[in-house]
mmCIF file of C-alpha atoms in Angstrom:
data_model
loop_
_atom_site.group_PDB
_atom_site.id
_atom_site.type_symbol
_atom_site.label_atom_id
_atom_site.label_comp_id
_atom_site.label_asym_id
_atom_site.label_seq_id
_atom_site.Cartn_x
_atom_site.Cartn_y
_atom_site.Cartn_z
ATOM 1 C CA MET A 1 -14.613 37.985 -21.648
ATOM 2 C CA PRO A 2 -16.531 40.032 -24.236
ATOM 3 C CA GLU A 3 -17.387 37.768 -27.164
ATOM 4 C CA LEU A 4 -18.496 38.314 -30.756
ATOM 5 C CA PRO A 5 -21.854 40.047 -30.046
ATOM 6 C CA ASP A 6 -20.385 42.421 -27.442
ATOM 7 C CA VAL A 7 -17.275 43.145 -29.488
ATOM 8 C CA ALA A 8 -19.319 43.744 -32.651
ATOM 9 C CA VAL A 9 -21.456 46.331 -30.849
ATOM 10 C CA TYR A 10 -18.356 47.964 -29.356
ATOM 11 C CA VAL A 11 -16.916 48.216 -32.883
ATOM 12 C CA GLU A 12 -20.066 49.863 -34.234
ATOM 13 C CA CYS A 13 -20.299 52.367 -31.375
ATOM 14 C CA ILE A 14 -16.616 53.295 -31.497
ATOM 15 C CA ALA A 15 -16.676 53.622 -35.288
ATOM 16 C CA ALA A 16 -19.642 55.999 -35.137
ATOM 17 C CA ARG A 17 -17.595 58.306 -32.909
ATOM 18 C CA VAL A 18 -14.049 58.155 -34.246
ATOM 19 C CA VAL A 19 -13.961 57.232 -37.959
ATOM 20 C CA GLY A 20 -12.720 60.300 -39.811
ATOM 21 C CA GLU A 21 -11.326 61.784 -36.591
ATOM 22 C CA THR A 22 -7.638 62.194 -35.808
ATOM 23 C CA LEU A 23 -6.093 60.192 -32.972
ATOM 24 C CA ASP A 24 -4.551 63.167 -31.205
ATOM 25 C CA ARG A 25 -3.061 61.460 -28.197
ATOM 26 C CA ILE A 26 -2.616 58.119 -26.424
ATOM 27 C CA VAL A 27 -2.431 58.391 -22.635
ATOM 28 C CA LEU A 28 -1.159 55.363 -20.721
ATOM 29 C CA GLY A 29 -2.315 54.986 -17.131
ATOM 30 C CA ASN A 30 -0.448 51.701 -16.798
ATOM 31 C CA PRO A 31 2.651 51.375 -19.007
ATOM 32 C CA PHE A 32 2.416 47.575 -18.970
ATOM 33 C CA VAL A 33 -0.827 47.620 -20.976
ATOM 34 C CA LEU A 34 1.237 48.493 -24.076
ATOM 35 C CA ARG A 35 2.782 45.188 -25.176
ATOM 36 C CA SER A 36 4.582 46.342 -28.331
ATOM 37 C CA VAL A 37 7.649 48.523 -28.862
ATOM 38 C CA THR A 38 7.272 49.505 -32.516
ATOM 39 C CA PRO A 39 5.798 51.722 -33.646
ATOM 40 C CA ARG A 40 5.851 54.055 -30.645
ATOM 41 C CA PRO A 41 2.643 55.820 -29.563
ATOM 42 C CA SER A 42 4.055 59.133 -30.758
ATOM 43 C CA GLU A 43 4.443 57.648 -34.235
ATOM 44 C CA VAL A 44 0.724 56.851 -34.621
ATOM 45 C CA GLU A 45 -0.584 59.973 -32.907
ATOM 46 C CA GLY A 46 -1.813 62.529 -35.410
ATOM 47 C CA ARG A 47 -3.110 59.923 -37.849
ATOM 48 C CA ARG A 48 -6.734 59.837 -38.988
ATOM 49 C CA VAL A 49 -8.960 56.851 -38.154
ATOM 50 C CA THR A 50 -10.089 55.170 -41.360
ATOM 51 C CA GLY A 51 -12.051 52.314 -39.770
ATOM 52 C CA VAL A 52 -12.756 50.168 -36.724
ATOM 53 C CA SER A 53 -12.928 46.385 -37.030
ATOM 54 C CA ARG A 54 -13.105 43.143 -35.077
ATOM 55 C CA LEU A 55 -10.281 40.615 -35.203
ATOM 56 C CA GLY A 56 -11.569 37.626 -33.236
ATOM 57 C CA LYS A 57 -12.224 39.120 -29.808
ATOM 58 C CA ARG A 58 -9.849 42.011 -30.477
ATOM 59 C CA ILE A 59 -10.861 45.517 -31.520
ATOM 60 C CA VAL A 60 -8.738 47.251 -34.133
ATOM 61 C CA LEU A 61 -8.495 50.994 -34.721
ATOM 62 C CA GLU A 62 -7.398 51.339 -38.332
ATOM 63 C CA LEU A 63 -5.302 54.448 -38.983
ATOM 64 C CA GLU A 64 -4.093 56.065 -42.154
ATOM 65 C CA ASP A 65 -0.690 55.073 -43.530
ATOM 66 C CA ASP A 66 -1.387 51.417 -42.674
ATOM 67 C CA ALA A 67 -1.084 51.705 -38.877
ATOM 68 C CA PHE A 68 -3.239 49.827 -36.383
ATOM 69 C CA VAL A 69 -4.104 49.905 -32.684
ATOM 70 C CA VAL A 70 -5.058 46.385 -31.552
ATOM 71 C CA ILE A 71 -6.882 46.159 -28.219
ATOM 72 C CA HIS A 72 -7.667 42.891 -26.448
ATOM 73 C CA LEU A 73 -10.074 43.345 -23.532
ATOM 74 C CA MET A 74 -9.502 39.859 -22.118
ATOM 75 C CA VAL A 75 -11.798 39.065 -19.163
ATOM 76 C CA ALA A 76 -12.276 42.384 -17.365
ATOM 77 C CA GLY A 77 -11.296 45.064 -19.880
ATOM 78 C CA ARG A 78 -14.028 47.519 -20.876
ATOM 79 C CA PHE A 79 -14.415 50.734 -22.839
ATOM 80 C CA GLN A 80 -15.969 54.017 -21.770
ATOM 81 C CA TRP A 81 -16.741 57.017 -23.952
ATOM 82 C CA LYS A 82 -16.228 60.351 -22.206
ATOM 83 C CA GLU A 83 -15.895 64.027 -22.887
ATOM 84 C CA ARG A 84 -12.311 64.877 -23.643
ATOM 85 C CA PRO A 85 -10.632 66.543 -20.628
ATOM 86 C CA GLN A 86 -8.634 69.704 -21.118
ATOM 87 C CA GLY A 87 -5.350 70.993 -19.753
ATOM 88 C CA ALA A 88 -3.191 69.025 -17.331
ATOM 89 C CA ALA A 89 -6.087 66.668 -16.499
ATOM 90 C CA ALA A 90 -5.849 65.243 -19.995
ATOM 91 C CA LEU A 91 -2.291 64.007 -19.446
ATOM 92 C CA ARG A 92 -2.895 61.671 -16.532
ATOM 93 C CA LEU A 93 -5.414 58.988 -15.621
ATOM 94 C CA LYS A 94 -6.735 58.646 -12.100
ATOM 95 C CA GLY A 95 -7.581 55.278 -10.591
ATOM 96 C CA ARG A 96 -5.871 51.906 -10.717
ATOM 97 C CA ASN A 97 -8.404 50.539 -13.178
ATOM 98 C CA GLN A 98 -7.730 53.274 -15.757
ATOM 99 C CA LEU A 99 -5.332 51.642 -18.203
ATOM 100 C CA ALA A 100 -5.286 53.944 -21.207
ATOM 101 C CA ALA A 101 -7.141 56.665 -23.091
ATOM 102 C CA PHE A 102 -7.359 57.600 -26.758
ATOM 103 C CA ASP A 103 -8.136 61.261 -27.394
ATOM 104 C CA PHE A 104 -10.053 62.536 -30.403
ATOM 105 C CA SER A 105 -11.663 65.910 -31.053
ATOM 106 C CA SER A 106 -15.017 64.158 -30.599
ATOM 107 C CA GLY A 107 -14.178 62.744 -27.158
ATOM 108 C CA ARG A 108 -12.081 60.253 -25.221
ATOM 109 C CA LEU A 109 -12.151 56.474 -25.576
ATOM 110 C CA GLN A 110 -11.045 55.126 -22.211
ATOM 111 C CA LEU A 111 -9.848 51.589 -21.505
ATOM 112 C CA THR A 112 -10.489 50.251 -18.001
ATOM 113 C CA GLU A 113 -9.957 46.893 -16.331
ATOM 114 C CA ALA A 114 -11.642 45.734 -13.141
ATOM 115 C CA GLY A 115 -9.835 43.623 -10.547
ATOM 116 C CA THR A 116 -6.136 43.312 -9.874
ATOM 117 C CA LYS A 117 -5.049 41.067 -12.756
ATOM 118 C CA ARG A 118 -3.781 43.106 -15.686
ATOM 119 C CA ARG A 119 -4.608 41.011 -18.735
ATOM 120 C CA ALA A 120 -5.998 43.570 -21.162
ATOM 121 C CA SER A 121 -3.462 44.632 -23.771
ATOM 122 C CA ILE A 122 -2.711 47.182 -26.467
ATOM 123 C CA HIS A 123 -0.468 46.466 -29.446
ATOM 124 C CA LEU A 124 0.542 49.014 -32.063
ATOM 125 C CA ALA A 125 1.195 47.560 -35.497
ATOM 126 C CA GLN A 126 2.541 48.978 -38.723
ATOM 127 C CA GLY A 127 1.464 47.214 -41.891
ATOM 128 C CA ALA A 128 -0.841 44.348 -42.803
ATOM 129 C CA GLU A 129 1.735 41.671 -41.945
ATOM 130 C CA ALA A 130 2.163 43.024 -38.412
ATOM 131 C CA LEU A 131 -1.620 43.110 -37.960
ATOM 132 C CA ALA A 132 -1.942 39.526 -39.201
ATOM 133 C CA GLU A 133 0.230 38.347 -36.310
ATOM 134 C CA HIS A 134 -2.736 39.071 -34.003
ATOM 135 C CA ASP A 135 -5.182 36.963 -36.023
ATOM 136 C CA ARG A 136 -5.668 33.544 -34.393
ATOM 137 C CA GLY A 137 -7.007 32.216 -37.681
ATOM 138 C CA GLY A 138 -10.457 31.059 -36.619
ATOM 139 C CA LEU A 139 -13.330 30.842 -39.081
ATOM 140 C CA GLU A 140 -15.816 33.718 -38.879
ATOM 141 C CA PRO A 141 -19.004 31.815 -37.954
ATOM 142 C CA LEU A 142 -21.413 34.389 -39.362
ATOM 143 C CA GLU A 143 -19.632 34.465 -42.710
ATOM 144 C CA ALA A 144 -19.180 30.704 -43.080
ATOM 145 C CA SER A 145 -21.112 28.348 -45.298
ATOM 146 C CA PHE A 146 -22.316 25.056 -43.865
ATOM 147 C CA GLU A 147 -19.517 23.238 -45.714
ATOM 148 C CA GLN A 148 -16.851 25.576 -44.320
ATOM 149 C CA PHE A 149 -18.275 25.210 -40.824
ATOM 150 C CA CYS A 150 -18.115 21.399 -41.064
ATOM 151 C CA GLU A 151 -14.597 21.466 -42.453
ATOM 152 C CA VAL A 152 -13.450 23.182 -39.255
ATOM 153 C CA LEU A 153 -15.433 20.717 -37.118
ATOM 154 C CA ASP A 154 -13.446 17.882 -38.667
ATOM 155 C CA ARG A 155 -10.070 19.578 -38.428
ATOM 156 C CA GLU A 156 -9.363 18.379 -34.876
ATOM 157 C CA ASN A 157 -11.188 15.916 -32.631
ATOM 158 C CA HIS A 158 -12.213 17.770 -29.480
ATOM 159 C CA THR A 159 -15.333 18.191 -27.395
ATOM 160 C CA LEU A 160 -17.843 20.612 -28.875
ATOM 161 C CA LYS A 161 -17.289 22.988 -25.971
ATOM 162 C CA ARG A 162 -13.568 23.147 -26.638
ATOM 163 C CA THR A 163 -14.018 23.300 -30.404
ATOM 164 C CA LEU A 164 -16.410 26.251 -30.323
ATOM 165 C CA THR A 165 -14.220 28.239 -27.924
ATOM 166 C CA ASP A 166 -10.894 27.590 -29.655
ATOM 167 C CA PRO A 167 -9.950 30.860 -31.441
ATOM 168 C CA ARG A 168 -7.853 28.877 -33.926
ATOM 169 C CA LEU A 169 -11.024 27.107 -35.074
ATOM 170 C CA TYR A 170 -13.928 29.543 -34.683
ATOM 171 C CA SER A 171 -13.544 33.271 -34.227
ATOM 172 C CA GLY A 172 -15.189 35.258 -31.449
ATOM 173 C CA ILE A 173 -17.024 32.511 -29.526
ATOM 174 C CA GLY A 174 -16.244 32.064 -25.838
ATOM 175 C CA ASN A 175 -17.547 30.413 -22.724
ATOM 176 C CA ALA A 176 -20.911 32.178 -22.533
ATOM 177 C CA TYR A 177 -22.213 31.910 -26.080
ATOM 178 C CA SER A 178 -20.929 28.371 -26.569
ATOM 179 C CA ASP A 179 -23.241 27.319 -23.720
ATOM 180 C CA GLU A 180 -26.172 29.084 -25.379
ATOM 181 C CA ILE A 181 -25.360 27.617 -28.787
ATOM 182 C CA LEU A 182 -25.128 24.045 -27.528
ATOM 183 C CA LEU A 183 -28.451 24.263 -25.712
ATOM 184 C CA ARG A 184 -30.090 25.648 -28.843
ATOM 185 C CA ALA A 185 -28.592 22.797 -30.882
ATOM 186 C CA ARG A 186 -29.592 20.206 -28.231
ATOM 187 C CA LEU A 187 -26.046 18.843 -28.153
ATOM 188 C CA SER A 188 -23.874 17.748 -25.253
ATOM 189 C CA PRO A 189 -20.852 20.001 -24.655
ATOM 190 C CA MET A 190 -18.779 16.825 -24.255
ATOM 191 C CA LYS A 191 -19.768 15.271 -27.586
ATOM 192 C CA TRP A 192 -16.809 14.823 -29.945
ATOM 193 C CA SER A 193 -16.691 17.280 -32.822
ATOM 194 C CA THR A 194 -15.894 14.637 -35.456
ATOM 195 C CA LYS A 195 -18.669 12.274 -34.314
ATOM 196 C CA LEU A 196 -21.684 14.362 -35.307
ATOM 197 C CA ASN A 197 -24.168 13.049 -37.830
ATOM 198 C CA GLU A 198 -25.587 15.226 -40.614
ATOM 199 C CA ASN A 199 -28.604 16.406 -38.605
ATOM 200 C CA GLU A 200 -26.444 17.309 -35.605
ATOM 201 C CA ARG A 201 -24.027 19.260 -37.788
ATOM 202 C CA ARG A 202 -26.851 21.256 -39.338
ATOM 203 C CA ALA A 203 -28.383 21.887 -35.916
ATOM 204 C CA LEU A 204 -25.052 23.179 -34.592
ATOM 205 C CA TYR A 205 -24.482 25.382 -37.637
ATOM 206 C CA ARG A 206 -27.967 26.915 -37.409
ATOM 207 C CA ALA A 207 -27.727 27.394 -33.643
ATOM 208 C CA THR A 208 -24.335 29.094 -33.911
ATOM 209 C CA GLN A 209 -25.555 31.607 -36.464
ATOM 210 C CA ASP A 210 -28.946 32.168 -34.831
ATOM 211 C CA VAL A 211 -27.607 32.718 -31.302
ATOM 212 C CA LEU A 212 -24.836 35.103 -32.399
ATOM 213 C CA VAL A 213 -27.155 37.123 -34.647
ATOM 214 C CA GLU A 214 -29.948 37.281 -32.065
ATOM 215 C CA TRP A 215 -27.634 38.437 -29.299
ATOM 216 C CA THR A 216 -25.864 40.987 -31.481
ATOM 217 C CA ASP A 217 -29.251 42.437 -32.431
ATOM 218 C CA ARG A 218 -30.396 42.365 -28.809
ATOM 219 C CA LEU A 219 -27.280 44.195 -27.555
ATOM 220 C CA ARG A 220 -27.432 46.666 -30.433
ATOM 221 C CA ALA A 221 -31.043 47.520 -29.573
ATOM 222 C CA GLU A 222 -30.162 47.784 -25.875
ATOM 223 C CA VAL A 223 -27.438 50.365 -26.559
ATOM 224 C CA GLY A 224 -29.364 52.366 -29.164
ATOM 225 C CA ASP A 225 -27.564 55.647 -29.856
ATOM 226 C CA GLY A 226 -25.605 55.375 -26.617
ATOM 227 C CA PHE A 227 -22.419 53.539 -25.701
ATOM 228 C CA PRO A 228 -22.223 50.038 -24.109
ATOM 229 C CA LYS A 229 -22.148 50.281 -20.319
ATOM 230 C CA LYS A 230 -23.133 46.818 -19.083
ATOM 231 C CA VAL A 231 -20.873 44.446 -20.984
ATOM 232 C CA THR A 232 -21.010 41.138 -19.119
ATOM 233 C CA ALA A 233 -20.930 37.414 -19.804
ATOM 234 C CA PHE A 234 -23.802 36.837 -17.378
ATOM 235 C CA ARG A 235 -27.115 38.201 -18.563
ATOM 236 C CA PRO A 236 -30.519 37.398 -17.068
ATOM 237 C CA GLU A 237 -31.956 36.685 -20.517
ATOM 238 C CA MET A 238 -29.468 33.884 -21.178
ATOM 239 C CA ALA A 239 -30.902 30.387 -21.190
ATOM 240 C CA VAL A 240 -28.205 28.337 -19.419
ATOM 241 C CA HIS A 241 -24.959 30.265 -19.054
ATOM 242 C CA GLY A 242 -24.524 31.279 -15.423
ATOM 243 C CA LYS A 243 -27.867 29.668 -14.541
ATOM 244 C CA TYR A 244 -26.686 26.740 -12.414
ATOM 245 C CA LYS A 245 -29.610 25.174 -10.487
ATOM 246 C CA GLU A 246 -32.096 27.518 -12.173
ATOM 247 C CA PRO A 247 -34.822 26.010 -14.390
ATOM 248 C CA CYS A 248 -34.063 25.475 -18.052
ATOM 249 C CA PRO A 249 -36.404 27.771 -20.029
ATOM 250 C CA ASP A 250 -37.214 24.936 -22.427
ATOM 251 C CA CYS A 251 -37.978 22.038 -20.077
ATOM 252 C CA SER A 252 -37.841 23.477 -16.510
ATOM 253 C CA GLU A 253 -35.228 20.934 -15.334
ATOM 254 C CA SER A 254 -32.372 22.392 -13.264
ATOM 255 C CA VAL A 255 -29.385 23.668 -15.215
ATOM 256 C CA GLN A 256 -26.202 21.729 -14.458
ATOM 257 C CA ARG A 257 -22.551 22.687 -14.701
ATOM 258 C CA ILE A 258 -19.011 21.395 -15.034
ATOM 259 C CA VAL A 259 -16.342 23.479 -13.309
ATOM 260 C CA TYR A 260 -12.838 23.527 -14.728
ATOM 261 C CA ALA A 261 -9.898 25.910 -14.285
ATOM 262 C CA GLU A 262 -11.375 29.430 -14.132
ATOM 263 C CA ASN A 263 -14.427 28.612 -16.238
ATOM 264 C CA GLU A 264 -17.576 26.572 -16.043
ATOM 265 C CA CYS A 265 -19.747 24.877 -18.615
ATOM 266 C CA ASN A 266 -23.506 25.162 -18.117
ATOM 267 C CA TYR A 267 -25.944 22.752 -19.749
ATOM 268 C CA CYS A 268 -29.365 21.162 -19.410
ATOM 269 C CA ALA A 269 -29.109 17.416 -18.955
ATOM 270 C CA ALA A 270 -32.699 16.837 -20.060
ATOM 271 C CA CYS A 271 -32.304 18.791 -23.307
ATOM 272 C CA GLN A 272 -28.696 17.992 -24.185
ATOM 273 C CA THR A 273 -27.498 14.704 -22.715
ATOM 274 C CA GLY A 274 -30.588 12.526 -22.479
ATOM 275 C CA GLY A 275 -30.831 13.161 -18.740
ATOM 276 C CA ARG A 276 -27.275 11.989 -18.026
ATOM 277 C CA LEU A 277 -25.122 14.112 -15.731
ATOM 278 C CA LEU A 278 -21.700 15.001 -17.072
ATOM 279 C CA ALA A 279 -18.873 14.287 -14.652
ATOM 280 C CA ASP A 280 -17.421 17.291 -12.901
ATOM 281 C CA ARG A 281 -13.681 16.606 -12.820
ATOM 282 C CA ALA A 282 -13.139 17.570 -9.192
ATOM 283 C CA LEU A 283 -16.295 16.105 -7.661
ATOM 284 C CA SER A 284 -16.431 12.956 -9.764
ATOM 285 C CA ARG A 285 -12.876 12.074 -8.798
ATOM 286 C CA LEU A 286 -13.785 12.588 -5.151
ATOM 287 C CA LEU A 287 -17.064 10.655 -5.248
ATOM 288 C CA ARG A 288 -16.060 8.066 -7.863
ATOM 289 C CA LYS A 289 -18.702 5.308 -7.765
ATOM 290 C CA ASP A 290 -21.003 7.547 -5.725
ATOM 291 C CA TRP A 291 -21.213 10.119 -8.523
ATOM 292 C CA PRO A 292 -24.908 10.435 -9.552
ATOM 293 C CA LYS A 293 -25.566 9.423 -13.138
ATOM 294 C CA THR A 294 -28.879 11.226 -13.709
ATOM 295 C CA VAL A 295 -30.614 14.444 -12.684
ATOM 296 C CA GLN A 296 -33.237 12.431 -10.790
ATOM 297 C CA GLU A 297 -30.557 10.674 -8.738
ATOM 298 C CA LEU A 298 -28.864 14.014 -8.025
ATOM 299 C CA GLU A 299 -32.123 15.565 -6.792
ATOM 300 C CA GLU A 300 -32.785 12.562 -4.567
ATOM 301 C CA ARG A 301 -29.360 12.915 -2.962
ATOM 302 C CA ARG A 302 -29.782 16.623 -2.405
ATOM 303 C CA GLY A 303 -33.017 16.116 -0.543
ATOM 304 C CA PRO A 304 -35.903 18.591 -0.238
ATOM 305 C CA SER A 305 -33.856 21.228 1.635
ATOM 306 C CA GLU A 306 -31.440 21.683 -1.287
ATOM 307 C CA SER A 307 -33.875 21.397 -4.174
#
């Protein structure tokens, strides 16, 4: 799922192309992508775009007369910027992954979604109160003071992994960047949020801001004057996310992981947990007492052929 750095760059690139333009037409390739009934698309067509903003992981097209188009990309939703088609071709979208298009005189903003699961969504909202219903309420990490950041840490007692990725607590952070943040802070993803000492809190605060700023700048530089084309949660420059069994860039020990539901948590045991392996729910239940406790024990069990 695109997270704060990717969404921020999307917002900047879309804004550069559509602010001041009129939203002439909304074309729906899949009617189910539109999850609201009021206002209707025809009621917001013809309005000028006054701004583009980020609301958590959502992208908001702000229109005159207090109307909003709220787009949530979810896991596989992506944007493309294209030349605006003319004639009958402009009224239909070809391909199962073409969900919707927004036509402006400057071009077409197209919403696509890979795969077969249709999770991406569009909501049309009229008025600030209707827009606020889409705000999960999380603290903006790049706008927060250290004291505000800690206040949210103490609000609920969860693991740091869950705390960072909960949109009710922190805005815009997901599975990928939480892994990167926790490695930078040298903190276990399973450490309890309310059990951090002062130094650990400051390390987490600094790591959160540094990682998000660095990656936003990196993605911004990568796109330049163009439009984002390779929006992915798995990037070769990442330190631990998606790097299971690869060497940690800081200590060269193998990156470990915990698999749960449809996600996984990647971490370096040497840098984050004092060398202790975190229990994978499925495997640790299966192996029980045979579950290896350290990286060294795990490597010994794998043997030379699997190392």
